[in-house]
Short mmCIF file of C-alpha atoms and ligand atoms in Angstrom, two decimals:
data_model
loop_
_atom_site.label_atom_id
_atom_site.label_comp_id
_atom_site.label_asym_id
_atom_site.label_seq_id
_atom_site.Cartn_x
_atom_site.Cartn_y
_atom_site.Cartn_z
CA UNK A 1 9.50 17.47 20.76
CA UNK A 2 8.09 16.38 23.96
CA UNK A 3 3.86 16.62 23.14
CA UNK A 4 4.77 14.65 19.83
CA UNK A 5 6.00 11.84 22.18
CA UNK A 6 3.15 12.10 24.35
CA UNK A 7 0.78 11.88 21.89
CA UNK A 8 2.50 8.93 19.78
CA UNK A 9 2.67 7.59 23.21
CA UNK A 10 -1.46 7.79 24.10
CA UNK A 11 -1.54 5.90 20.62
CA UNK A 12 0.68 3.00 21.42
CA UNK A 13 2.99 4.17 18.11
CA UNK A 14 6.70 3.48 18.31
CA UNK A 15 8.53 4.91 15.51
CA UNK A 16 12.33 4.37 14.03
CA UNK A 17 14.38 5.61 11.20
CA UNK A 18 15.53 9.64 10.00
CA UNK A 19 13.44 12.74 9.88
CA UNK A 20 9.86 10.82 10.42
CA UNK A 21 7.04 13.10 10.51
CA UNK A 22 4.94 13.99 12.84
CA UNK A 23 1.86 12.16 13.23
CA UNK A 24 -1.73 13.63 12.42
CA UNK A 25 -4.54 13.94 14.03
CA UNK A 26 -6.92 14.85 11.91
CA UNK A 27 -7.92 13.78 8.26
CA UNK A 28 -7.73 17.05 8.22
CA UNK A 29 -3.96 17.22 8.60
CA UNK A 30 -3.39 15.84 5.51
CA UNK A 31 -4.02 18.15 2.81
CA UNK A 32 -6.79 16.11 0.80
CA UNK A 33 -8.96 17.62 -1.77
CA UNK A 34 -12.51 18.16 -1.49
CA UNK A 35 -13.35 14.75 -2.93
CA UNK A 36 -10.84 12.90 -1.44
CA UNK A 37 -12.16 14.61 1.99
CA UNK A 38 -15.53 13.51 0.59
CA UNK A 39 -14.97 9.88 0.31
CA UNK A 40 -13.60 9.48 3.80
CA UNK A 41 -16.94 10.71 5.28
CA UNK A 42 -19.08 8.98 2.97
CA UNK A 43 -16.73 6.25 4.54
CA UNK A 44 -17.99 6.69 7.90
CA UNK A 45 -14.17 7.39 8.67
CA UNK A 46 -14.37 9.75 11.37
CA UNK A 47 -10.68 10.40 12.82
CA UNK A 48 -7.59 8.66 11.40
CA UNK A 49 -6.97 5.34 13.43
CA UNK A 50 -3.38 5.17 15.19
CA UNK A 51 -1.10 4.05 12.35
CA UNK A 52 -3.06 6.34 9.95
CA UNK A 53 -2.21 8.78 12.37
CA UNK A 54 1.55 8.48 11.61
CA UNK A 55 1.61 6.15 8.26
CA UNK A 56 -0.50 9.06 6.57
CA UNK A 57 2.30 11.98 6.57
CA UNK A 58 4.71 9.38 6.28
CA UNK A 59 3.60 7.98 3.39
CA UNK A 60 2.63 11.23 1.62
CA UNK A 61 5.44 13.31 2.58
CA UNK A 62 7.15 10.44 -0.12
CA UNK A 63 8.88 8.17 2.59
CA UNK A 64 9.29 4.40 2.46
CA UNK A 65 7.20 2.44 5.89
CA UNK A 66 7.45 -0.49 7.31
CA UNK A 67 4.02 -0.53 9.44
CA UNK A 68 3.43 -2.87 11.89
CA UNK A 69 -0.47 -3.37 13.25
CA UNK A 70 -2.42 -5.99 14.15
CA UNK A 71 -5.70 -6.48 12.12
CA UNK A 72 -8.86 -4.73 11.39
CA UNK A 73 -6.49 -1.44 12.57
CA UNK A 74 -7.27 0.73 9.67
CA UNK A 75 -3.67 -0.33 7.47
CA UNK A 76 -5.92 -0.48 3.80
CA UNK A 77 -6.39 3.08 4.05
CA UNK A 78 -3.04 3.91 5.22
CA UNK A 79 -1.66 2.83 2.02
CA UNK A 80 -4.99 3.62 -0.56
CA UNK A 81 -5.43 7.08 0.62
CA UNK A 82 -1.79 7.84 -0.62
CA UNK A 83 -1.44 6.14 -3.46
CA UNK A 84 -4.85 8.39 -4.68
CA UNK A 85 -2.38 11.20 -4.10
CA UNK A 86 0.70 9.80 -5.66
CA UNK A 87 -1.57 9.18 -9.11
CA UNK A 88 -2.55 12.32 -9.14
CA UNK A 89 0.31 13.81 -8.90
CA UNK A 90 2.12 11.98 -12.21
CA UNK A 91 1.37 14.40 -14.68
CA UNK A 92 -0.32 12.98 -17.22
CA UNK A 93 -2.63 9.31 -17.31
CA UNK A 94 -1.44 6.94 -19.66
CA UNK A 95 -2.98 4.20 -19.20
CA UNK A 96 -1.33 2.02 -21.74
CA UNK A 97 1.61 2.85 -19.86
CA UNK A 98 0.77 0.09 -16.86
CA UNK A 99 -0.21 0.62 -13.46
CA UNK A 100 0.95 3.67 -10.92
CA UNK A 101 0.40 2.04 -8.10
CA UNK A 102 0.96 -2.03 -7.48
CA UNK A 103 -0.06 -3.68 -4.14
CA UNK A 104 0.78 -7.18 -3.47
CA UNK A 105 -1.39 -8.95 -1.32
CA UNK A 106 -1.17 -12.96 0.12
CA UNK A 107 -4.51 -14.40 -1.07
CA UNK A 108 -7.36 -13.82 -3.63
CA UNK A 109 -9.94 -12.70 -0.60
CA UNK A 110 -7.50 -9.87 0.71
CA UNK A 111 -6.54 -8.63 -2.67
CA UNK A 112 -10.37 -8.47 -3.33
CA UNK A 113 -10.73 -6.40 -0.37
CA UNK A 114 -7.88 -3.28 -0.80
CA UNK A 115 -9.57 -3.73 -4.85
CA UNK A 116 -13.10 -3.00 -3.59
CA UNK A 117 -11.22 0.02 -0.82
CA UNK A 118 -9.35 1.47 -3.79
CA UNK A 119 -12.11 2.08 -6.03
CA UNK A 120 -14.22 3.56 -3.20
CA UNK A 121 -11.36 6.37 -2.80
CA UNK A 122 -10.90 6.30 -6.40
CA UNK A 123 -13.90 6.78 -7.67
CA UNK A 124 -13.97 10.26 -7.66
CA UNK A 125 -10.80 10.37 -9.91
CA UNK A 126 -10.56 8.92 -13.22
CA UNK A 127 -8.46 6.14 -11.63
CA UNK A 128 -9.15 2.82 -12.95
CA UNK A 129 -8.21 -0.35 -10.49
CA UNK A 130 -7.83 -3.77 -11.30
CA UNK A 131 -7.69 -6.88 -9.55
CA UNK A 132 -5.79 -9.90 -10.71
CA UNK A 133 -5.24 -13.10 -8.25
CA UNK A 134 -5.76 -16.80 -8.88
CA UNK A 135 -9.24 -18.95 -8.88
CA UNK A 136 -10.26 -16.48 -12.14
CA UNK A 137 -10.04 -16.32 -15.68
CA UNK A 138 -6.64 -15.48 -16.68
CA UNK A 139 -7.61 -14.71 -19.80
CA UNK A 140 -10.13 -11.70 -18.42
CA UNK A 141 -7.60 -10.52 -16.08
CA UNK A 142 -5.02 -10.54 -19.56
CA UNK A 143 -7.84 -8.15 -21.03
CA UNK A 144 -8.56 -6.12 -18.59
CA UNK A 145 -4.51 -5.43 -17.91
CA UNK A 146 -4.39 -4.56 -21.25
CA UNK A 147 -7.06 -2.26 -21.31
CA UNK A 148 -5.17 -0.53 -19.02
CA UNK A 149 -5.02 0.77 -15.31
CA UNK A 150 -3.45 2.75 -12.99
CA UNK A 151 -3.46 0.49 -9.43
CA UNK A 152 -3.22 -3.12 -10.19
CA UNK A 153 -4.19 -5.83 -7.23
CA UNK A 154 -2.57 -8.37 -7.07
CA UNK A 155 -1.83 -11.77 -5.93
CA UNK A 156 2.15 -12.58 -6.40
CA UNK A 157 1.86 -15.55 -8.57
CA UNK A 158 -0.59 -14.72 -10.81
CA UNK A 159 0.89 -11.03 -10.86
CA UNK A 160 4.29 -13.02 -12.43
CA UNK A 161 2.11 -15.30 -14.75
CA UNK A 162 0.59 -11.64 -16.67
CA UNK A 163 3.77 -10.23 -16.78
CA UNK A 164 5.37 -12.91 -18.35
CA UNK A 165 2.27 -12.59 -20.97
CA UNK A 166 3.49 -9.27 -21.16
CA UNK A 167 0.23 -8.17 -20.38
CA UNK A 168 1.02 -4.97 -18.42
CA UNK A 169 4.42 -3.29 -18.39
CA UNK A 170 6.07 -1.84 -14.93
CA UNK A 171 7.88 1.43 -16.35
CA UNK A 172 5.43 4.07 -14.46
CA UNK A 173 4.58 1.91 -11.52
CA UNK A 174 6.47 3.84 -8.50
CA UNK A 175 4.54 2.98 -5.42
CA UNK A 176 4.28 -0.63 -4.68
CA UNK A 177 2.41 -2.07 -1.33
CA UNK A 178 3.42 -5.49 -0.16
CA UNK A 179 0.62 -6.12 2.17
CA UNK A 180 0.75 -8.55 4.94
CA UNK A 181 4.37 -9.56 4.35
CA UNK A 182 4.42 -12.10 6.76
CA UNK A 183 1.23 -14.23 5.32
CA UNK A 184 2.98 -13.77 2.64
CA UNK A 185 6.22 -15.15 3.94
CA UNK A 186 3.89 -18.03 5.55
CA UNK A 187 2.23 -19.16 2.07
CA UNK A 188 5.81 -19.52 0.29
CA UNK A 189 5.30 -16.06 -1.95
CA UNK A 190 8.95 -14.43 -0.93
CA UNK A 191 10.88 -15.90 -4.11
CA UNK A 192 7.62 -14.26 -6.26
CA UNK A 193 7.72 -11.50 -3.78
CA UNK A 194 11.37 -10.32 -5.17
CA UNK A 195 10.75 -11.10 -8.44
CA UNK A 196 8.34 -8.78 -8.68
CA UNK A 197 10.26 -6.19 -7.04
CA UNK A 198 13.33 -6.59 -9.38
CA UNK A 199 10.90 -5.70 -12.09
CA UNK A 200 10.47 -2.58 -10.77
CA UNK A 201 12.49 1.00 -11.22
CA UNK A 202 14.58 1.50 -8.19
CA UNK A 203 12.83 4.71 -7.58
CA UNK A 204 9.86 4.15 -6.57
CA UNK A 205 8.13 4.45 -3.21
CA UNK A 206 8.04 1.54 -1.46
CA UNK A 207 5.78 0.21 1.56
CA UNK A 208 5.64 -2.80 3.86
CA UNK A 209 2.53 -3.66 5.83
CA UNK A 210 2.16 -6.69 8.00
CA UNK A 211 0.50 -8.22 11.27
CA UNK A 212 3.66 -9.31 12.95
CA UNK A 213 7.42 -9.15 11.98
CA UNK A 214 9.37 -12.44 12.27
CA UNK A 215 13.17 -11.79 10.91
CA UNK A 216 13.08 -13.07 7.29
CA UNK A 217 10.36 -10.21 6.81
CA UNK A 218 12.62 -7.35 8.06
CA UNK A 219 15.28 -8.56 6.79
CA UNK A 220 13.42 -8.53 3.55
CA UNK A 221 11.93 -5.13 4.51
CA UNK A 222 16.02 -3.41 4.59
CA UNK A 223 16.53 -4.91 1.44
CA UNK A 224 14.41 -3.05 -0.88
CA UNK A 225 12.92 -0.56 0.58
CA UNK A 226 15.04 2.76 0.81
CA UNK A 227 15.44 4.77 4.08
CA UNK A 228 12.97 3.30 5.27
CA UNK A 229 11.03 5.01 8.66
CA UNK A 230 9.27 1.30 10.88
CA UNK A 231 5.93 2.42 12.52
CA UNK A 232 4.32 -0.15 15.34
CA UNK A 233 1.44 0.12 17.04
CA UNK A 234 1.14 -1.79 20.34
CA UNK A 235 2.60 -4.72 20.73
CA UNK A 236 4.51 -6.27 18.22
CA UNK A 237 4.91 -10.60 17.20
CA UNK A 238 7.53 -11.88 15.58
P1 ADP B 1 -5.87 -3.55 8.57
O1 ADP B 1 -6.11 -4.05 6.93
O2 ADP B 1 -5.63 -3.35 9.41
O3 ADP B 1 -6.33 -5.38 9.02
P2 ADP B 1 -8.43 -2.88 7.07
O4 ADP B 1 -7.99 -1.28 6.45
O5 ADP B 1 -9.04 -3.57 6.93
O6 ADP B 1 -7.71 -3.13 9.00
O7 ADP B 1 -9.38 -2.15 8.32
C1 ADP B 1 -10.29 -2.41 8.97
C2 ADP B 1 -11.67 -1.87 8.83
O8 ADP B 1 -11.68 -0.58 9.37
C3 ADP B 1 -12.29 -1.86 7.98
O9 ADP B 1 -13.79 -2.29 8.15
C4 ADP B 1 -12.43 0.03 7.02
O10 ADP B 1 -13.53 0.27 6.85
C5 ADP B 1 -12.34 0.20 8.99
N1 ADP B 1 -11.41 1.69 8.81
C6 ADP B 1 -10.38 2.00 8.59
N2 ADP B 1 -10.07 3.53 8.99
C7 ADP B 1 -10.96 3.46 9.74
C8 ADP B 1 -11.24 4.86 10.07
N3 ADP B 1 -10.28 5.91 10.07
N4 ADP B 1 -12.35 5.36 10.84
C9 ADP B 1 -13.05 4.09 10.87
N5 ADP B 1 -13.06 2.84 10.15
C10 ADP B 1 -11.90 2.99 9.56
MG1 MG B 2 -5.09 -5.62 5.79
#
């Protein structure tokens, strides 16, 4: 209705797609459990950022999303918080079967930052987060993945190496995030990303985040997402 479009305009949010959920105003509107609410408060997050206001209800409803907002706008929590809910919704957690949440990021620094954010929100739960990327011991990462986890944060090349080594299985992976998709393309990871996506069950939920949306990224998104909702905040570069 009018109220919703006014509110979106206030936050500089634009959406496209079918049946787009309403943006929220407060974290309380997400229906998060008390432990997750406490973890959010502990981070000092008082209210959701604009991308979070619109992305959280979309992702929590199980929809695929293309989220475009500039660096520093809070995209990480927009995919990490619903991932925790998604994992806790699974009937049982059997770490040996491999991760439920798979996050791909273009660089090890970024993968490490996401790992730290995911750890903060996993803390109240018995959710194990692993990070795997180049420049660190593949053998150690192999052992860690063999021990099992619910969430893996990875750079594409290293994840493919570890999949080839059978360090993990993707049978449980139902929540796939491609973060900083534009940089992933700039760094030439498109083939690796496609290979990873091809190894994850098609009934997954897929989330793609980017600061800019060049045509190649948009095309990949349209290929690998199902009925996605596209959300942009502010001006979008190509
Ligand atoms: P992006 O991925 O869009 O570049 P980040 O997820 O890295 O942005 O978030 C940028 C900064 O904003 C981080 O320091 C993060 O802890 C902080 N942040 C995220 N969400 C909120 C919020 N709702 N309130 C206050 N700070 C937040
Ligand atoms: Mg980010």
